[in-house]
Amino acid sequence: MSFLNPFLLLGIMAVAVPLLIHLINLRRPTKIRFSTLSFFDSLQESAMRRIQIKRWLLLALRMAAILMLAMALARPFIPSGLGLAGAGEQPGRIGILIDNSPGMDQVDRDGPFIDQAKQVALDIISRTRSDDRIGVEVTNGDPLNLPVLNAVSAASRVEELETVNKGNFLAANMESLVNRLETDRPAGRIYFITDGQATQFDDLREAETVFGLEQDLQVILVGEDTQSNTAVTEVRLESELISRDQPAVVSASVRNFGRSPVRNHFLSLDVGDEIAGQHQLSLEAGESAWYDFEVLP
C-alpha cells in the first residue's frame, strides 16, 4: 500500500492522546467502608467491572477513529496489484495514462497536480518486475505513440511529461495505448491518473463505447477533492476602429463562482494557433475582474 499524502501519517501519533487521558484518570479513589453498606460489596464489584470494560472499549474506539482518520487523510492506494504475471509466468504488460490537461497545472498543498500524477506513475513503475513491459500515454495533445518500455525507460518518459494547452483526445489515445499493449496477448491493468474533471470521464465513457474497454481499468485521483469554479462571463472589443497592423484591445471578464480563492489559473487568448496573451488569475471567492489583451489584426 502507498499513500498520496504520506506526510499526514504523522497524525497517527495522535492515537496516544486518548491513551494518555485514560492513564491519567486511573487514579484509584480512597475506599471508606460503612458497616451498613457492606452487603452492597458484591453488587459494587460487578458494576465496577462492567464500567471498566466499557471504558476500555470506548478507549479502543477513540484510538481506532483517530487511526482511520489519519489513514484516510493520507489517501492510501494499492498499486501493487498491477495485474501482472506472477512468479514464473510470462512478463506482464500494464498501461499508464496520465492526464496532462491544463487543469493539471493547479496547485494544492502537495504541489502541482501534474507532479503528483507523475509521482504516482513512478511509484507504480517501481513495483513492476524487471521483465514487465509498460505503456505510457497522455490524454491531451498528440499521442506519444511509444512502444512498450521497460521500467527504467518508462520512468524516464514519465518524468519528461508536461501539461499541454491542446485538445483532449482521451478516447483515441487510450485506444492507441491498448493496441500497443496487446501486440501478442491481452494487456493487464490500465491506470488512469487524473484530477477527476467531469469532462475527462465523459471521454472515458466514449472510449468504452468506441472500442470496448475489456482491460482492468483503475482510476487514481490526485489533487484536492474540491475543484475551482471559474468562468469567463463576458468578452468585448474595446477598440472602436479595426485596421491592419494597428493594435486592438479585447477585454474579458472572469468570475470566481467557487467558495475558495483562485491563485493558479491562467486566462489565455488564442489567435489562430498562437497565444496572443495570457494573464494569471488572482480572484477571491465570488470576485470578478477584467483582463485586457492587445491584438494585432
Short mmCIF file of C-alpha atoms in Angstrom, two decimals:
data_model
loop_
_atom_site.label_atom_id
_atom_site.label_comp_id
_atom_site.label_asym_id
_atom_site.label_seq_id
_atom_site.Cartn_x
_atom_site.Cartn_y
_atom_site.Cartn_z
CA MET A 1 0.00 0.00 0.00
CA SER A 2 1.19 3.52 -0.82
CA PHE A 3 -0.07 6.95 0.15
CA LEU A 4 -0.58 10.10 -1.91
CA ASN A 5 -0.07 12.24 1.23
CA PRO A 6 2.34 10.18 3.37
CA PHE A 7 3.24 13.24 5.50
CA LEU A 8 -0.24 13.13 7.04
CA LEU A 9 0.54 9.72 8.51
CA LEU A 10 2.21 11.66 11.31
CA GLY A 11 -1.33 12.15 12.56
CA ILE A 12 -1.23 8.53 13.76
CA MET A 13 0.78 9.79 16.73
CA ALA A 14 -2.43 11.43 17.97
CA VAL A 15 -3.61 7.92 18.84
CA ALA A 16 -1.61 8.28 22.05
CA VAL A 17 -3.77 11.18 23.27
CA PRO A 18 -6.82 9.12 24.38
CA LEU A 19 -4.47 6.58 25.97
CA LEU A 20 -2.70 9.27 27.99
CA ILE A 21 -6.01 10.73 29.13
CA HIS A 22 -7.14 7.27 30.18
CA LEU A 23 -3.97 6.60 32.16
CA ILE A 24 -4.18 9.97 33.92
CA ASN A 25 -7.72 9.17 35.03
CA LEU A 26 -6.76 5.80 36.53
CA ARG A 27 -6.28 7.22 40.00
CA ARG A 28 -7.88 4.88 42.49
CA PRO A 29 -10.40 6.52 44.82
CA THR A 30 -9.99 6.17 48.59
CA LYS A 31 -12.25 3.45 49.99
CA ILE A 32 -14.28 4.20 53.11
CA ARG A 33 -16.22 1.19 54.36
CA PHE A 34 -19.54 1.63 56.22
CA SER A 35 -20.93 -1.33 58.09
CA THR A 36 -24.49 -0.61 57.00
CA LEU A 37 -23.45 -0.83 53.29
CA SER A 38 -21.35 -3.99 53.49
CA PHE A 39 -23.98 -6.09 51.72
CA PHE A 40 -23.52 -3.91 48.60
CA ASP A 41 -19.89 -5.09 48.11
CA SER A 42 -20.66 -7.84 45.60
CA LEU A 43 -23.02 -5.60 43.65
CA GLN A 44 -20.45 -2.79 43.59
CA GLU A 45 -17.68 -5.07 42.27
CA SER A 46 -19.79 -6.37 39.38
CA ALA A 47 -20.93 -2.85 38.48
CA MET A 48 -17.37 -1.52 38.51
CA ARG A 49 -16.22 -4.42 36.36
CA ARG A 50 -18.82 -3.53 33.71
CA ILE A 51 -17.82 0.13 33.85
CA GLN A 52 -14.15 -0.74 33.36
CA ILE A 53 -14.97 -2.91 30.32
CA LYS A 54 -16.99 -0.07 28.80
CA ARG A 55 -14.14 2.37 29.40
CA TRP A 56 -11.61 0.12 27.68
CA LEU A 57 -13.98 -0.38 24.72
CA LEU A 58 -14.52 3.38 24.47
CA LEU A 59 -10.75 3.94 24.55
CA ALA A 60 -10.23 1.40 21.76
CA LEU A 61 -12.94 3.05 19.62
CA ARG A 62 -11.41 6.51 20.10
CA MET A 63 -7.94 5.29 19.15
CA ALA A 64 -9.31 3.41 16.12
CA ALA A 65 -11.20 6.52 14.94
CA ILE A 66 -8.05 8.67 15.08
CA LEU A 67 -6.04 5.96 13.30
CA MET A 68 -8.59 5.59 10.49
CA LEU A 69 -8.88 9.38 10.10
CA ALA A 70 -5.09 9.71 9.70
CA MET A 71 -5.07 6.85 7.18
CA ALA A 72 -7.92 8.41 5.19
CA LEU A 73 -6.24 11.83 5.05
CA ALA A 74 -3.06 10.17 3.76
CA ARG A 75 -5.15 8.82 0.82
CA PRO A 76 -3.94 5.23 0.52
CA PHE A 77 -3.96 3.31 -2.73
CA ILE A 78 -2.71 -0.12 -3.71
CA PRO A 79 -0.62 -0.04 -6.88
CA SER A 80 0.92 -3.42 -6.12
CA GLY A 81 -1.98 -5.29 -7.70
CA LEU A 82 -0.71 -4.43 -11.15
CA GLY A 83 -2.46 -7.24 -12.93
CA LEU A 84 0.93 -8.60 -13.96
CA ALA A 85 2.01 -12.17 -14.23
CA GLY A 86 3.02 -13.99 -11.09
CA ALA A 87 6.37 -15.53 -10.43
CA GLY A 88 7.41 -17.99 -13.13
CA GLU A 89 4.82 -16.75 -15.65
CA GLN A 90 5.23 -14.63 -18.76
CA PRO A 91 6.17 -10.96 -18.37
CA GLY A 92 3.21 -8.69 -17.68
CA ARG A 93 2.05 -5.59 -19.51
CA ILE A 94 0.41 -2.56 -17.94
CA GLY A 95 -0.65 0.83 -19.25
CA ILE A 96 -0.29 4.22 -17.57
CA LEU A 97 -2.47 7.03 -18.91
CA ILE A 98 -1.67 10.44 -17.38
CA ASP A 99 -4.00 13.44 -17.54
CA ASN A 100 -1.88 16.30 -18.92
CA SER A 101 -4.70 18.78 -19.49
CA PRO A 102 -4.25 22.46 -18.47
CA GLY A 103 -6.28 21.76 -15.31
CA MET A 104 -3.38 19.66 -14.04
CA ASP A 105 -1.38 22.89 -13.59
CA GLN A 106 -3.43 23.59 -10.47
CA VAL A 107 -1.52 23.54 -7.20
CA ASP A 108 -2.56 22.39 -3.75
CA ARG A 109 -0.57 21.79 -0.57
CA ASP A 110 1.07 18.74 -2.18
CA GLY A 111 2.29 20.68 -5.23
CA PRO A 112 1.14 20.82 -8.87
CA PHE A 113 -1.37 18.15 -9.84
CA ILE A 114 0.79 17.05 -12.77
CA ASP A 115 3.76 16.44 -10.44
CA GLN A 116 1.54 14.41 -8.12
CA ALA A 117 0.34 12.34 -11.09
CA LYS A 118 3.89 11.67 -12.24
CA GLN A 119 4.90 10.62 -8.74
CA VAL A 120 2.03 8.12 -8.60
CA ALA A 121 3.08 6.76 -12.01
CA LEU A 122 6.70 6.41 -10.87
CA ASP A 123 5.52 4.58 -7.76
CA ILE A 124 3.56 2.13 -9.91
CA ILE A 125 6.53 1.59 -12.23
CA SER A 126 8.86 0.96 -9.30
CA ARG A 127 6.74 -2.03 -8.27
CA THR A 128 6.98 -3.84 -11.60
CA ARG A 129 9.36 -6.70 -12.36
CA SER A 130 12.44 -6.31 -14.50
CA ASP A 131 10.89 -8.23 -17.43
CA ASP A 132 7.49 -6.47 -17.32
CA ARG A 133 6.60 -4.05 -20.09
CA ILE A 134 4.89 -0.69 -19.59
CA GLY A 135 2.95 1.55 -21.95
CA VAL A 136 2.85 5.30 -21.24
CA GLU A 137 0.32 7.69 -22.79
CA VAL A 138 -1.24 11.13 -22.17
CA THR A 139 -4.77 12.43 -22.58
CA ASN A 140 -4.22 15.78 -24.29
CA GLY A 141 -2.39 16.72 -27.45
CA ASP A 142 -0.64 14.36 -29.82
CA PRO A 143 -0.31 10.74 -28.64
CA LEU A 144 3.16 9.68 -27.54
CA ASN A 145 2.94 6.50 -29.67
CA LEU A 146 5.76 4.96 -27.66
CA PRO A 147 6.41 1.22 -27.84
CA VAL A 148 6.07 -0.75 -24.62
CA LEU A 149 9.05 0.05 -22.40
CA ASN A 150 10.98 -1.44 -19.52
CA ALA A 151 10.72 0.18 -16.10
CA VAL A 152 13.77 2.44 -16.49
CA SER A 153 12.70 3.83 -19.88
CA ALA A 154 9.09 4.25 -18.78
CA ALA A 155 10.13 6.19 -15.68
CA SER A 156 12.33 8.45 -17.80
CA ARG A 157 9.46 9.28 -20.15
CA VAL A 158 7.06 9.94 -17.28
CA GLU A 159 9.46 12.46 -15.73
CA GLU A 160 9.55 14.38 -19.03
CA LEU A 161 5.77 14.82 -19.28
CA GLU A 162 4.24 18.29 -19.10
CA THR A 163 0.76 19.75 -19.45
CA VAL A 164 -0.31 21.00 -22.89
CA ASN A 165 -2.96 23.52 -23.85
CA LYS A 166 -4.37 21.34 -26.63
CA GLY A 167 -7.46 19.28 -27.26
CA ASN A 168 -8.49 16.30 -25.18
CA PHE A 169 -8.13 13.04 -27.14
CA LEU A 170 -8.55 10.60 -24.28
CA ALA A 171 -10.60 8.08 -26.29
CA ALA A 172 -8.19 7.97 -29.23
CA ASN A 173 -5.06 7.96 -27.08
CA MET A 174 -6.38 5.21 -24.84
CA GLU A 175 -7.24 3.13 -27.88
CA SER A 176 -3.69 3.64 -29.16
CA LEU A 177 -2.30 2.59 -25.77
CA VAL A 178 -4.41 -0.58 -25.65
CA ASN A 179 -3.39 -1.56 -29.19
CA ARG A 180 0.30 -1.23 -28.31
CA LEU A 181 -0.12 -3.32 -25.17
CA GLU A 182 -1.99 -6.10 -26.99
CA THR A 183 0.69 -6.95 -29.52
CA ASP A 184 0.89 -10.62 -28.51
CA ARG A 185 -1.63 -11.10 -25.67
CA PRO A 186 -4.25 -9.08 -23.73
CA ALA A 187 -2.91 -6.27 -21.60
CA GLY A 188 -3.18 -6.31 -17.84
CA ARG A 189 -4.33 -3.34 -15.80
CA ILE A 190 -4.51 0.21 -17.16
CA TYR A 191 -4.01 3.08 -14.71
CA PHE A 192 -5.71 6.40 -15.47
CA ILE A 193 -4.19 9.14 -13.26
CA THR A 194 -6.26 12.34 -13.30
CA ASP A 195 -7.62 15.19 -11.19
CA GLY A 196 -11.15 13.92 -11.82
CA GLN A 197 -12.61 16.65 -14.03
CA ALA A 198 -16.04 15.62 -15.34
CA THR A 199 -15.02 16.23 -18.97
CA GLN A 200 -12.33 13.58 -18.73
CA PHE A 201 -14.82 10.99 -17.53
CA ASP A 202 -17.19 11.85 -20.40
CA ASP A 203 -14.40 10.97 -22.82
CA LEU A 204 -13.68 7.82 -20.81
CA ARG A 205 -17.25 6.61 -21.36
CA GLU A 206 -16.80 7.38 -25.07
CA ALA A 207 -13.64 5.27 -25.11
CA GLU A 208 -15.52 2.29 -23.68
CA THR A 209 -18.24 2.70 -26.33
CA VAL A 210 -15.92 3.15 -29.29
CA PHE A 211 -13.61 0.16 -28.98
CA GLY A 212 -14.79 -1.79 -25.94
CA LEU A 213 -12.51 -1.47 -22.92
CA GLU A 214 -12.08 -5.02 -21.64
CA GLN A 215 -8.95 -4.38 -19.59
CA ASP A 216 -8.94 -3.83 -15.84
CA LEU A 217 -9.08 -0.04 -15.54
CA GLN A 218 -8.15 1.70 -12.28
CA VAL A 219 -8.67 5.44 -11.87
CA ILE A 220 -6.35 7.21 -9.41
CA LEU A 221 -7.33 10.74 -8.40
CA VAL A 222 -4.78 13.41 -7.48
CA GLY A 223 -5.25 16.92 -6.13
CA GLU A 224 -7.77 18.29 -3.67
CA ASP A 225 -11.30 16.93 -3.68
CA THR A 226 -12.88 20.37 -4.21
CA GLN A 227 -12.33 21.86 -7.65
CA SER A 228 -12.46 25.54 -8.51
CA ASN A 229 -15.35 27.01 -10.50
CA THR A 230 -14.09 29.90 -12.61
CA ALA A 231 -15.65 31.12 -15.85
CA VAL A 232 -15.38 33.83 -18.48
CA THR A 233 -18.65 35.77 -18.18
CA GLU A 234 -18.19 38.42 -20.90
CA VAL A 235 -15.87 39.28 -23.79
CA ARG A 236 -15.90 42.62 -25.60
CA LEU A 237 -13.89 44.57 -28.15
CA GLU A 238 -12.70 47.86 -26.67
CA SER A 239 -11.38 49.39 -29.92
CA GLU A 240 -13.97 51.23 -32.00
CA LEU A 241 -11.99 51.00 -35.26
CA ILE A 242 -10.14 47.93 -36.53
CA SER A 243 -7.37 48.25 -39.12
CA ARG A 244 -4.47 46.10 -40.22
CA ASP A 245 -1.34 46.23 -38.07
CA GLN A 246 -2.98 48.61 -35.59
CA PRO A 247 -3.33 47.27 -32.03
CA ALA A 248 -6.84 46.35 -30.92
CA VAL A 249 -7.85 45.65 -27.32
CA VAL A 250 -10.03 42.69 -26.34
CA SER A 251 -11.30 42.56 -22.74
CA ALA A 252 -12.60 39.53 -20.88
CA SER A 253 -14.47 39.41 -17.58
CA VAL A 254 -13.71 36.44 -15.33
CA ARG A 255 -15.63 35.48 -12.20
CA ASN A 256 -14.75 33.03 -9.47
CA PHE A 257 -18.00 31.20 -8.71
CA GLY A 258 -16.28 28.92 -6.21
CA ARG A 259 -16.01 29.15 -2.45
CA SER A 260 -12.21 29.28 -2.35
CA PRO A 261 -9.67 31.75 -3.80
CA VAL A 262 -8.13 31.15 -7.24
CA ARG A 263 -4.37 31.63 -7.44
CA ASN A 264 -3.01 29.20 -10.01
CA HIS A 265 -5.24 29.62 -13.07
CA PHE A 266 -4.33 31.31 -16.33
CA LEU A 267 -6.51 33.17 -18.83
CA SER A 268 -5.21 32.96 -22.40
CA LEU A 269 -6.32 34.48 -25.68
CA ASP A 270 -5.55 32.33 -28.71
CA VAL A 271 -5.47 33.80 -32.22
CA GLY A 272 -5.21 31.01 -34.74
CA ASP A 273 -2.66 28.56 -33.39
CA GLU A 274 -0.76 31.11 -31.32
CA ILE A 275 -1.28 32.55 -27.85
CA ALA A 276 -1.78 36.31 -28.21
CA GLY A 277 -1.69 36.99 -24.48
CA GLN A 278 -2.00 35.45 -21.06
CA HIS A 279 -2.90 36.63 -17.54
CA GLN A 280 -2.51 34.85 -14.23
CA LEU A 281 -5.75 34.95 -12.27
CA SER A 282 -5.94 36.04 -8.65
CA LEU A 283 -9.57 36.09 -7.53
CA GLU A 284 -11.20 35.74 -4.15
CA ALA A 285 -14.39 33.70 -3.77
CA GLY A 286 -17.20 35.45 -5.65
CA GLU A 287 -14.87 38.10 -7.10
CA SER A 288 -14.87 39.27 -10.74
CA ALA A 289 -12.15 41.05 -12.71
CA TRP A 290 -11.49 42.35 -16.23
CA TYR A 291 -8.36 41.41 -18.19
CA ASP A 292 -7.18 43.19 -21.36
CA PHE A 293 -5.40 41.64 -24.36
CA GLU A 294 -3.71 43.62 -27.12
CA VAL A 295 -4.03 42.03 -30.56
CA LEU A 296 -2.64 42.98 -33.96
CA PRO A 297 -5.28 42.31 -36.66
#
